[in-house]
Amino acid sequence: MAQVPIAVLISGRGSNLRRILEMEADSAYRVAVVIADRDATGLEWAQKVQVPTRIVRWSDHPDRASFTAALCDEIDAFSCEFVVLAGFMRILAPVAIERFPSQIVNIHPSLLPAFPGAHAVEDALEAGATETGVTVHLVVEDVDAGPILAQRSVPIYPGDDADLLHARIQEQEHELYPQVINALATGKVEKA
Ligand code: GRF
């Protein structure tokens, strides 16, 4: 069966991208392009396996709508059926959700709706929580608020700092995200 083309969007080191690429051979998806909003180090993972990369710079666009439209044009140029946000640190304008309805997915390092936002790991520690986790969800206009597709919990231990906890969370992310993307590509996703 032909693999479903997906775009992966990153801003950082791309450890989730790396796992998504590693699992591709056994999956129903194919990473058709990796797009970053900056010179993200994670682009190297794509270059190593000859997956095309693009940079759509935030600073090259006058506003969020035109930045998002440029991103969507790149995604369309590779006929992608799903858009996978993997540490992408920009909020997309509504035009992206209009162009790819129920086709954009994000991974967030907490058990949403607990600890939304860009500092989820630190916020869980500061709150004195004993448990946090990982959420994969569809992207809607409101940040970190879309329908939840899958979650995994992660314990918080006394003495954890943000690096330790984030590393424990990422172990779960690396297992869960390729599985959910594979399920999306096979049309087998049910909302949690
Ligand atoms: C992950 O922890 C993800 O949950 C969050 O950003 C981080 C990206 O990590 N949205 P990486 O770049 O994939 O290593």
Coordinates of C-alpha atoms and ligand atoms in Angstrom, one line a residue:
M1 CA 0.0 0.0 0.0
A2 CA 1.3 3.5 -0.9
Q3 CA 2.4 5.5 2.1
V4 CA 0.5 8.6 3.0
P5 CA 2.7 11.8 2.5
I6 CA 3.1 13.9 5.6
A7 CA 4.9 17.2 6.4
V8 CA 6.7 17.6 9.8
L9 CA 7.2 21.1 11.1
I10 CA 10.0 21.7 13.7
S11 CA 11.8 24.6 15.4
G12 CA 14.4 22.8 17.5
R13 CA 16.5 19.6 17.9
G14 CA 13.9 17.4 16.3
S15 CA 14.1 14.2 18.5
N16 CA 10.5 13.4 17.7
L17 CA 11.2 14.0 14.0
R18 CA 14.1 11.5 14.3
R19 CA 11.8 8.8 15.7
I20 CA 9.1 9.5 13.1
L21 CA 11.7 9.0 10.4
E22 CA 13.1 5.9 12.1
M23 CA 9.6 4.3 12.2
E24 CA 8.7 5.3 8.7
A25 CA 9.7 2.0 7.1
D26 CA 7.2 0.0 9.2
S27 CA 4.4 2.7 8.9
A28 CA 1.7 3.8 6.6
Y29 CA 3.1 7.4 6.4
R30 CA 6.1 8.8 4.5
V31 CA 7.8 12.1 5.5
A32 CA 7.6 14.1 2.3
V33 CA 9.1 17.3 3.6
V34 CA 10.4 18.8 6.9
I35 CA 9.8 22.5 7.3
A36 CA 11.3 24.8 10.0
D37 CA 10.7 28.4 10.9
R38 CA 14.4 28.9 11.6
D39 CA 17.8 27.2 11.2
A40 CA 16.6 24.3 13.4
T41 CA 19.3 21.7 14.2
G42 CA 16.7 19.0 13.8
L43 CA 16.7 19.6 10.0
E44 CA 19.9 17.4 10.0
W45 CA 17.8 14.3 10.7
A46 CA 15.9 14.8 7.4
Q47 CA 19.0 15.7 5.4
K48 CA 20.7 12.5 6.6
V49 CA 18.0 10.4 4.9
Q50 CA 17.5 12.6 1.9
V51 CA 14.1 14.0 2.9
P52 CA 13.6 17.5 1.4
T53 CA 13.8 20.4 3.9
R54 CA 12.5 23.9 3.7
I55 CA 12.8 27.0 5.9
V56 CA 9.9 29.4 6.1
R57 CA 11.2 32.2 8.2
W58 CA 8.9 34.1 10.5
S59 CA 11.0 37.2 10.0
D60 CA 10.4 37.1 6.2
H61 CA 6.7 37.7 6.6
P62 CA 4.7 40.8 7.7
D63 CA 2.2 38.9 9.8
R64 CA 1.0 35.5 11.0
A65 CA -1.5 35.0 8.2
S66 CA 1.1 35.4 5.4
F67 CA 3.7 33.3 7.3
T68 CA 1.1 30.6 7.7
A69 CA 0.0 30.8 4.0
A70 CA 3.7 30.4 2.9
L71 CA 3.9 27.3 5.1
C72 CA 0.7 25.9 3.7
D73 CA 2.0 26.5 0.1
E74 CA 5.1 24.4 0.9
I75 CA 3.0 21.6 2.4
D76 CA 0.8 21.6 -0.6
A77 CA 3.7 21.5 -3.0
F78 CA 4.5 18.1 -1.5
S79 CA 0.8 16.9 -1.6
C80 CA 0.9 16.2 2.1
E81 CA -2.2 14.7 3.7
F82 CA -1.2 15.4 7.3
V83 CA 0.8 18.1 9.0
V84 CA 2.7 17.0 12.1
L85 CA 3.9 19.7 14.5
A86 CA 6.9 18.3 16.4
G87 CA 8.3 21.1 18.6
F88 CA 7.1 23.8 16.2
M89 CA 7.2 27.0 18.2
R90 CA 4.8 29.2 16.2
I91 CA 1.1 29.5 16.4
L92 CA -0.5 28.9 13.0
A93 CA -3.1 31.4 11.7
P94 CA -6.7 30.1 11.1
V95 CA -6.0 29.8 7.4
A96 CA -4.0 26.6 8.1
I97 CA -6.9 24.9 9.8
E98 CA -9.2 25.9 6.9
R99 CA -6.7 24.4 4.4
F100 CA -6.0 21.3 6.4
P101 CA -9.2 20.6 8.5
S102 CA -8.6 17.8 11.1
Q103 CA -5.3 17.1 9.4
I104 CA -2.9 19.0 11.7
V105 CA -1.6 17.2 14.8
N106 CA 0.5 18.4 17.7
I107 CA 2.4 16.8 20.6
H108 CA 2.4 18.5 23.9
P109 CA 4.4 17.6 27.0
S110 CA 1.6 17.4 29.6
L111 CA -1.7 15.7 30.2
L112 CA -3.9 18.4 28.6
P113 CA -6.0 20.2 29.6
A114 CA -3.5 20.5 32.5
F115 CA -0.5 22.8 31.8
P116 CA -1.1 24.2 28.3
G117 CA 1.4 26.7 26.9
A118 CA 5.1 26.8 26.1
H119 CA 6.4 26.0 29.7
A120 CA 4.4 22.8 30.4
V121 CA 7.2 20.9 32.0
E122 CA 8.3 23.7 34.3
D123 CA 4.7 24.5 35.2
A124 CA 4.0 20.9 36.2
L125 CA 7.1 21.0 38.5
E126 CA 6.1 24.4 40.0
A127 CA 2.6 23.1 40.7
G128 CA 4.0 20.3 42.8
A129 CA 2.2 17.7 40.6
T130 CA 3.1 14.0 41.0
E131 CA 2.1 13.1 37.5
T132 CA 2.3 14.7 34.1
G133 CA 2.5 13.2 30.6
V134 CA 2.1 13.5 26.9
T135 CA -0.8 14.5 24.7
V136 CA -1.3 14.1 21.0
H137 CA -4.1 16.3 19.7
L138 CA -5.6 17.8 16.6
V139 CA -4.8 21.5 16.1
V140 CA -7.7 24.0 16.4
E141 CA -7.6 27.8 16.6
D142 CA -7.2 27.9 20.3
V143 CA -3.7 26.8 21.4
D144 CA -3.4 23.3 23.0
A145 CA -7.2 22.9 23.0
G146 CA -8.0 20.6 20.1
P147 CA -9.6 17.1 20.3
I148 CA -7.3 14.7 22.1
L149 CA -6.2 11.6 20.1
A150 CA -3.9 9.9 22.7
Q151 CA -2.3 10.5 26.1
R152 CA 0.4 8.8 28.2
S153 CA 1.1 9.6 31.8
V154 CA 4.6 10.1 33.2
P155 CA 5.4 10.2 36.9
I156 CA 7.1 13.1 38.6
Y157 CA 9.7 12.1 41.2
P158 CA 11.0 14.2 44.1
G159 CA 14.2 15.9 43.0
D160 CA 13.2 16.1 39.4
D161 CA 14.3 19.1 37.5
A162 CA 13.0 20.3 34.1
D163 CA 15.7 18.4 32.2
L164 CA 15.2 15.1 34.0
L165 CA 11.4 15.3 33.7
H166 CA 11.4 16.4 30.1
A167 CA 13.7 13.5 29.2
R168 CA 11.3 11.0 30.9
I169 CA 8.4 12.7 29.0
Q170 CA 10.3 12.4 25.7
E171 CA 10.7 8.7 26.1
Q172 CA 7.0 8.4 25.9
E173 CA 6.6 11.0 23.1
H174 CA 9.0 9.0 20.9
E175 CA 6.9 5.8 21.3
L176 CA 3.5 7.5 21.1
Y177 CA 3.9 10.0 18.2
P178 CA 4.9 7.6 15.4
Q179 CA 2.0 5.3 16.5
V180 CA -0.6 8.0 16.4
I181 CA 0.7 9.3 13.0
N182 CA 0.6 5.7 11.7
A183 CA -3.0 5.4 12.9
L184 CA -3.9 8.7 11.2
A185 CA -2.4 7.5 8.0
T186 CA -4.3 4.3 8.1
G187 CA -7.5 6.1 8.9
K188 CA -7.8 4.4 12.3
V189 CA -7.7 7.3 14.6
E190 CA -10.4 7.6 17.2
K191 CA -10.6 10.6 19.5
A192 CA -9.7 9.7 23.1
Ligands
GRF1 C1 8.5 18.1 22.8 O1 8.7 17.9 24.1 C2 7.1 18.4 22.4 O2 6.2 17.8 23.3 C3 7.1 19.9 22.5 O3 8.3 20.3 22.0 C4 9.3 19.3 22.2 C5 10.0 19.0 21.0 O4 11.1 18.2 21.2 N1 5.9 20.4 21.7 P1 12.0 17.7 20.0 O5 12.5 18.9 19.2 O6 11.2 16.8 19.1 O7 13.2 17.0 20.6

